[in-house]
mmCIF file of C-alpha atoms in Angstrom:
data_model
loop_
_atom_site.group_PDB
_atom_site.id
_atom_site.type_symbol
_atom_site.label_atom_id
_atom_site.label_comp_id
_atom_site.label_asym_id
_atom_site.label_seq_id
_atom_site.Cartn_x
_atom_site.Cartn_y
_atom_site.Cartn_z
ATOM 1 C CA MET Q 357 -80.911 -144.841 25.985
ATOM 2 C CA GLY Q 358 -77.702 -143.076 26.913
ATOM 3 C CA SER Q 359 -74.798 -145.116 25.589
ATOM 4 C CA CYS Q 360 -77.200 -147.692 24.116
ATOM 5 C CA ASN Q 361 -76.151 -150.088 26.840
ATOM 6 C CA PRO Q 362 -78.777 -150.414 29.578
ATOM 7 C CA SER Q 363 -76.721 -151.439 32.602
ATOM 8 C CA GLY Q 364 -79.279 -153.505 34.389
ATOM 9 C CA ALA Q 365 -82.072 -151.029 33.667
ATOM 10 C CA ASN Q 366 -85.523 -152.584 33.811
ATOM 11 C CA LYS Q 367 -87.107 -150.138 31.377
ATOM 12 C CA LEU Q 368 -87.807 -150.880 27.752
ATOM 13 C CA GLN Q 369 -85.736 -148.810 25.378
ATOM 14 C CA PHE Q 370 -87.565 -147.532 22.294
ATOM 15 C CA ILE Q 371 -85.687 -146.814 19.065
ATOM 16 C CA LEU Q 372 -87.048 -145.010 16.015
ATOM 17 C CA HIS Q 373 -86.325 -147.264 13.036
ATOM 18 C CA ASP Q 374 -85.528 -146.254 9.449
ATOM 19 C CA VAL Q 375 -85.283 -142.578 10.304
ATOM 20 C CA CYS Q 376 -86.477 -139.760 8.117
ATOM 21 C CA LEU Q 377 -84.866 -136.708 9.692
ATOM 22 C CA ASP Q 378 -88.037 -134.616 9.567
ATOM 23 C CA HIS Q 379 -89.658 -137.263 11.791
ATOM 24 C CA VAL Q 380 -86.906 -136.948 14.393
ATOM 25 C CA ILE Q 381 -87.333 -133.200 14.576
ATOM 26 C CA ASN Q 382 -90.982 -133.717 15.550
ATOM 27 C CA HIS Q 383 -90.949 -132.592 19.196
ATOM 28 C CA ASP Q 384 -93.721 -134.964 20.282
ATOM 29 C CA VAL Q 385 -91.877 -138.023 18.942
ATOM 30 C CA ARG Q 386 -88.601 -136.844 20.469
ATOM 31 C CA ARG Q 387 -90.223 -137.120 23.904
ATOM 32 C CA ARG Q 388 -91.133 -140.774 23.330
ATOM 33 C CA ILE Q 389 -87.942 -142.457 22.096
ATOM 34 C CA GLU Q 390 -84.401 -142.826 23.408
ATOM 35 C CA ALA Q 391 -82.491 -143.481 20.206
ATOM 36 C CA VAL Q 392 -82.685 -143.598 16.432
ATOM 37 C CA GLU Q 393 -81.498 -146.219 13.962
ATOM 38 C CA LEU Q 394 -79.777 -145.283 10.712
ATOM 39 C CA ASP Q 395 -78.832 -147.422 7.721
ATOM 40 C CA VAL Q 396 -75.280 -146.622 6.628
ATOM 41 C CA ALA Q 397 -73.374 -147.572 3.474
ATOM 42 C CA CYS Q 398 -69.867 -146.975 2.159
ATOM 43 C CA THR Q 399 -69.462 -145.133 -1.137
ATOM 44 C CA ARG Q 400 -67.094 -146.295 -3.861
ATOM 45 C CA ASP Q 401 -64.430 -143.888 -2.598
ATOM 46 C CA GLY Q 402 -64.737 -145.007 1.031
ATOM 47 C CA SER Q 403 -67.010 -142.317 2.476
ATOM 48 C CA LEU Q 404 -69.888 -143.170 4.802
ATOM 49 C CA VAL Q 405 -73.377 -141.926 3.954
ATOM 50 C CA VAL Q 406 -76.764 -142.387 5.565
ATOM 51 C CA LEU Q 407 -79.251 -144.173 3.320
ATOM 52 C CA PRO Q 408 -82.619 -142.490 2.804
ATOM 53 C CA CYS Q 409 -85.615 -143.947 4.600
ATOM 54 C CA ALA Q 410 -87.719 -146.455 2.672
ATOM 55 C CA ALA Q 411 -90.460 -143.862 2.213
ATOM 56 C CA ALA Q 412 -88.040 -141.806 0.093
ATOM 57 C CA LEU Q 413 -86.282 -144.588 -1.845
ATOM 58 C CA GLU Q 414 -86.467 -148.381 -1.822
ATOM 59 C CA LYS Q 415 -83.643 -149.756 0.326
ATOM 60 C CA GLU Q 416 -81.918 -152.027 -2.170
ATOM 61 C CA SER Q 417 -81.982 -149.286 -4.799
ATOM 62 C CA ALA Q 418 -80.534 -146.808 -2.283
ATOM 63 C CA PHE Q 419 -77.763 -149.237 -1.372
ATOM 64 C CA VAL Q 420 -76.800 -149.771 -5.019
ATOM 65 C CA VAL Q 421 -76.737 -146.024 -5.716
ATOM 66 C CA ALA Q 422 -74.611 -145.302 -2.630
ATOM 67 C CA THR Q 423 -72.079 -148.081 -3.130
ATOM 68 C CA THR Q 424 -71.517 -147.638 -6.866
ATOM 69 C CA ASN Q 425 -70.905 -143.887 -6.769
ATOM 70 C CA GLU Q 426 -68.307 -141.598 -5.240
ATOM 71 C CA ILE Q 427 -69.618 -139.221 -2.603
ATOM 72 C CA HIS Q 428 -69.369 -136.096 -4.794
ATOM 73 C CA ALA Q 429 -71.800 -137.702 -7.265
ATOM 74 C CA LEU Q 430 -74.514 -138.220 -4.652
ATOM 75 C CA ASP Q 431 -77.249 -135.790 -3.658
ATOM 76 C CA PRO Q 432 -76.250 -134.740 -0.107
ATOM 77 C CA LYS Q 433 -79.908 -134.259 0.820
ATOM 78 C CA MET Q 434 -80.744 -137.814 -0.197
ATOM 79 C CA PHE Q 435 -77.432 -139.380 0.927
ATOM 80 C CA PRO Q 436 -76.054 -137.091 3.652
ATOM 81 C CA PRO Q 437 -72.530 -137.708 4.975
ATOM 82 C CA ILE Q 438 -72.698 -139.563 8.257
ATOM 83 C CA GLY Q 439 -70.935 -136.824 10.231
ATOM 84 C CA VAL Q 440 -73.589 -134.247 9.309
ATOM 85 C CA VAL Q 441 -76.406 -136.511 10.505
ATOM 86 C CA LEU Q 442 -74.647 -137.554 13.709
ATOM 87 C CA ASP Q 443 -74.001 -133.901 14.596
ATOM 88 C CA LYS Q 444 -77.696 -133.114 14.125
ATOM 89 C CA LEU Q 445 -78.853 -136.061 16.218
ATOM 90 C CA SER Q 446 -76.357 -135.150 18.934
ATOM 91 C CA GLU Q 447 -77.872 -131.661 19.083
ATOM 92 C CA LEU Q 448 -81.285 -133.276 19.569
ATOM 93 C CA GLY Q 449 -79.956 -135.459 22.401
ATOM 94 C CA PHE Q 450 -80.374 -138.872 20.764
ATOM 95 C CA SER Q 451 -78.234 -141.953 21.021
ATOM 96 C CA VAL Q 452 -77.691 -143.626 17.645
ATOM 97 C CA ILE Q 453 -77.689 -147.186 16.350
ATOM 98 C CA LEU Q 454 -75.910 -147.582 13.014
ATOM 99 C CA ASP Q 455 -77.036 -150.515 10.878
ATOM 100 C CA LEU Q 456 -73.958 -151.069 8.714
ATOM 101 C CA LYS Q 457 -74.757 -152.295 5.204
ATOM 102 C CA ALA Q 458 -71.421 -153.753 4.186
ATOM 103 C CA ARG Q 459 -70.677 -155.936 1.206
ATOM 104 C CA LEU Q 460 -68.527 -159.004 1.724
ATOM 105 C CA ASN Q 461 -64.793 -158.300 1.492
ATOM 106 C CA GLU Q 462 -65.157 -154.573 2.231
ATOM 107 C CA GLU Q 463 -65.133 -154.988 6.010
ATOM 108 C CA ARG Q 464 -61.749 -153.362 6.576
ATOM 109 C CA LEU Q 465 -62.599 -150.357 4.415
ATOM 110 C CA PHE Q 466 -65.882 -149.956 6.291
ATOM 111 C CA ALA Q 467 -64.278 -150.373 9.712
ATOM 112 C CA SER Q 468 -61.604 -147.808 8.883
ATOM 113 C CA ALA Q 469 -64.216 -145.296 7.709
ATOM 114 C CA ILE Q 470 -66.286 -145.862 10.844
ATOM 115 C CA GLN Q 471 -63.263 -145.046 12.988
ATOM 116 C CA GLU Q 472 -63.001 -141.666 11.278
ATOM 117 C CA ALA Q 473 -66.697 -140.807 11.722
ATOM 118 C CA SER Q 474 -67.223 -142.332 15.129
ATOM 119 C CA ARG Q 475 -68.809 -140.855 18.236
ATOM 120 C CA PRO Q 476 -68.533 -142.205 21.816
ATOM 121 C CA SER Q 477 -72.139 -143.369 22.274
ATOM 122 C CA LEU Q 478 -72.727 -145.179 18.988
ATOM 123 C CA LEU Q 479 -73.946 -148.751 18.789
ATOM 124 C CA PHE Q 480 -72.963 -150.609 15.608
ATOM 125 C CA VAL Q 481 -75.104 -153.492 14.329
ATOM 126 C CA SER Q 482 -74.750 -155.588 11.178
ATOM 127 C CA TYR Q 483 -75.537 -158.905 9.524
ATOM 128 C CA ASN Q 484 -71.853 -159.017 8.581
ATOM 129 C CA HIS Q 485 -70.175 -160.962 11.389
ATOM 130 C CA ARG Q 486 -66.652 -160.184 10.204
ATOM 131 C CA LEU Q 487 -67.363 -156.459 10.270
ATOM 132 C CA VAL Q 488 -68.806 -156.712 13.789
ATOM 133 C CA ARG Q 489 -65.676 -158.566 14.899
ATOM 134 C CA LEU Q 490 -63.425 -155.820 13.506
ATOM 135 C CA LEU Q 491 -65.433 -153.057 15.147
ATOM 136 C CA ALA Q 492 -65.433 -154.918 18.458
ATOM 137 C CA GLU Q 493 -61.632 -154.912 18.322
ATOM 138 C CA PHE Q 494 -61.649 -151.138 17.708
ATOM 139 C CA ARG Q 495 -64.466 -150.061 20.002
ATOM 140 C CA GLY Q 496 -65.173 -152.898 22.423
ATOM 141 C CA GLU Q 497 -67.903 -155.522 22.455
ATOM 142 C CA GLU Q 498 -70.332 -153.264 24.340
ATOM 143 C CA SER Q 499 -70.512 -151.066 21.221
ATOM 144 C CA CYS Q 500 -71.456 -153.860 18.821
ATOM 145 C CA GLY Q 501 -74.492 -155.935 17.953
ATOM 146 C CA ILE Q 502 -75.119 -158.767 15.547
ATOM 147 C CA ILE Q 503 -78.285 -159.104 13.471
ATOM 148 C CA PHE Q 504 -79.802 -162.568 13.016
ATOM 149 C CA ALA Q 505 -82.326 -163.175 10.243
ATOM 150 C CA GLY Q 506 -83.483 -166.451 11.801
ATOM 151 C CA LEU Q 507 -82.998 -168.452 14.984
ATOM 152 C CA PRO Q 508 -79.533 -170.089 15.204
ATOM 153 C CA VAL Q 509 -78.908 -172.951 17.584
ATOM 154 C CA ASP Q 510 -76.613 -171.093 19.990
ATOM 155 C CA ILE Q 511 -77.119 -167.335 19.840
ATOM 156 C CA PRO Q 512 -74.892 -166.423 22.826
ATOM 157 C CA GLN Q 513 -71.971 -168.453 21.456
ATOM 158 C CA LEU Q 514 -72.270 -166.982 17.938
ATOM 159 C CA SER Q 515 -72.557 -163.476 19.362
ATOM 160 C CA ARG Q 516 -69.473 -163.909 21.546
ATOM 161 C CA ARG Q 517 -67.557 -165.242 18.552
ATOM 162 C CA ALA Q 518 -68.473 -162.094 16.606
ATOM 163 C CA GLY Q 519 -67.593 -159.863 19.544
ATOM 164 C CA ALA Q 520 -71.124 -158.567 20.076
ATOM 165 C CA SER Q 521 -72.947 -157.695 23.280
ATOM 166 C CA TRP Q 522 -76.270 -157.028 21.510
ATOM 167 C CA VAL Q 523 -78.439 -159.496 19.613
ATOM 168 C CA VAL Q 524 -80.914 -158.068 17.096
ATOM 169 C CA MET Q 525 -83.687 -160.259 15.706
ATOM 170 C CA GLN Q 526 -87.409 -160.498 15.065
ATOM 171 C CA SER Q 527 -89.542 -160.571 18.189
ATOM 172 C CA ARG Q 528 -91.236 -163.825 17.108
ATOM 173 C CA PHE Q 529 -87.884 -165.589 17.589
ATOM 174 C CA LEU Q 530 -87.341 -164.146 21.069
ATOM 175 C CA SER Q 531 -88.663 -165.447 24.375
ATOM 176 C CA GLU Q 532 -88.316 -164.451 28.009
ATOM 177 C CA SER Q 533 -86.058 -167.455 28.620
ATOM 178 C CA LEU Q 534 -83.772 -166.579 25.698
ATOM 179 C CA CYS Q 535 -83.580 -162.933 26.787
ATOM 180 C CA GLN Q 536 -82.764 -164.006 30.333
ATOM 181 C CA ASN Q 537 -80.080 -166.345 28.996
ATOM 182 C CA LEU Q 538 -78.563 -163.448 27.075
ATOM 183 C CA ARG Q 539 -78.553 -161.199 30.150
ATOM 184 C CA GLU Q 540 -76.826 -163.913 32.160
ATOM 185 C CA SER Q 541 -74.146 -163.845 29.432
ATOM 186 C CA ASN Q 542 -73.887 -160.035 29.748
ATOM 187 C CA MET Q 543 -75.725 -159.534 26.476
ATOM 188 C CA HIS Q 544 -78.899 -157.701 25.506
ATOM 189 C CA ALA Q 545 -81.712 -158.338 23.045
ATOM 190 C CA MET Q 546 -83.181 -155.865 20.564
ATOM 191 C CA THR Q 547 -86.109 -156.524 18.221
ATOM 192 C CA PHE Q 548 -86.580 -155.547 14.611
ATOM 193 C CA SER Q 549 -89.073 -152.838 13.843
ATOM 194 C CA ALA Q 550 -92.582 -153.048 15.278
ATOM 195 C CA ARG Q 551 -94.833 -151.745 12.500
ATOM 196 C CA THR Q 552 -98.200 -152.564 14.104
ATOM 197 C CA THR Q 553 -99.613 -152.492 17.624
ATOM 198 C CA GLU Q 554 -99.742 -156.297 17.527
ATOM 199 C CA ARG Q 555 -96.042 -156.495 16.729
ATOM 200 C CA LEU Q 556 -95.324 -153.969 19.463
ATOM 201 C CA GLN Q 557 -97.118 -156.069 22.067
ATOM 202 C CA GLU Q 558 -95.311 -159.177 20.793
ATOM 203 C CA ALA Q 559 -91.990 -157.380 21.177
ATOM 204 C CA ILE Q 560 -92.831 -156.188 24.693
ATOM 205 C CA SER Q 561 -93.885 -159.705 25.726
ATOM 206 C CA SER Q 562 -90.684 -161.201 24.313
ATOM 207 C CA GLY Q 563 -88.630 -159.766 27.174
ATOM 208 C CA ALA Q 564 -86.368 -157.728 24.876
ATOM 209 C CA ASP Q 565 -84.298 -154.876 26.314
ATOM 210 C CA ALA Q 566 -84.875 -152.587 23.325
ATOM 211 C CA ILE Q 567 -87.506 -152.353 20.604
ATOM 212 C CA MET Q 568 -87.228 -150.675 17.233
ATOM 213 C CA VAL Q 569 -90.480 -149.002 16.191
ATOM 214 C CA ASP Q 570 -91.696 -147.308 13.037
ATOM 215 C CA TYR Q 571 -92.710 -143.656 13.091
ATOM 216 C CA GLU Q 572 -96.467 -144.262 13.339
ATOM 217 C CA ILE Q 573 -95.971 -146.553 16.341
ATOM 218 C CA ALA Q 574 -93.515 -144.117 17.931
ATOM 219 C CA LYS Q 575 -96.213 -141.438 17.974
ATOM 220 C CA SER Q 576 -98.351 -143.646 20.251
ATOM 221 C CA LEU Q 577 -95.640 -144.538 22.791
ATOM 222 C CA PRO Q 578 -95.666 -143.173 26.360
ATOM 223 C CA PHE Q 579 -93.451 -140.206 27.114
ATOM 224 C CA ARG Q 580 -89.950 -141.133 28.236
ATOM 225 C CA GLY Q 581 -90.730 -140.195 31.833
ATOM 226 C CA ASP Q 582 -93.418 -142.881 31.873
ATOM 227 C CA LEU Q 583 -91.662 -145.734 30.067
ATOM 228 C CA ILE Q 584 -93.250 -149.152 30.118
ATOM 229 C CA GLU Q 585 -91.762 -151.502 32.697
ATOM 230 C CA SER Q 586 -90.243 -154.488 30.951
ATOM 231 C CA GLU Q 587 -92.011 -157.719 31.805
ATOM 232 C CA ASN Q 588 -88.660 -159.394 32.333
ATOM 233 C CA SER Q 589 -88.216 -157.356 35.539
ATOM 234 C CA GLU Q 590 -91.143 -159.102 37.165
#
């Protein structure tokens, strides 16, 4: 996926969602995906850590543990510092999408910490519109995406207001016309995780530019040299 910004590319971009690092090291999977997605939280003392995958610890529980403790009190194998993980993924040649789990009113602390840990090719996504706006000011809109839980009336307008060039949402809310509308506004669409083959086909048919997939689905994807042509190029 390079910089996580497909500049007019007509290939689907596949992203491994909710990463367990041992999955990423799997050579076969590494040949099938372009990027990985990590959930990131800010500790009580302002350090960024990667949350464990759901298979290791339930997400809400992981978030509470990370945000109510200082970094020295956390198990570094369960909650590794973000820099350690980014260095490892860089060695493996992956681009990275960071899903930023920020509480309300901690946006500036989070944005400041991100600046310290940042890498050139990161894409930041979040439900927190104020955090996305801050990061867009630091890094540029092409580095930011906004997550929508539902289907707002005017997605392009809300995304521009937040300073985002990526829209992340469930594939059932996307359509070829909406994705085309986003591209005409210099934006891109990414779907939430496809956990079944049915969801994968739904995501492909939606016209999205990038699709998050779970590990089991990632194992069945074509190799990167034979990526599926996006239907929106037809």
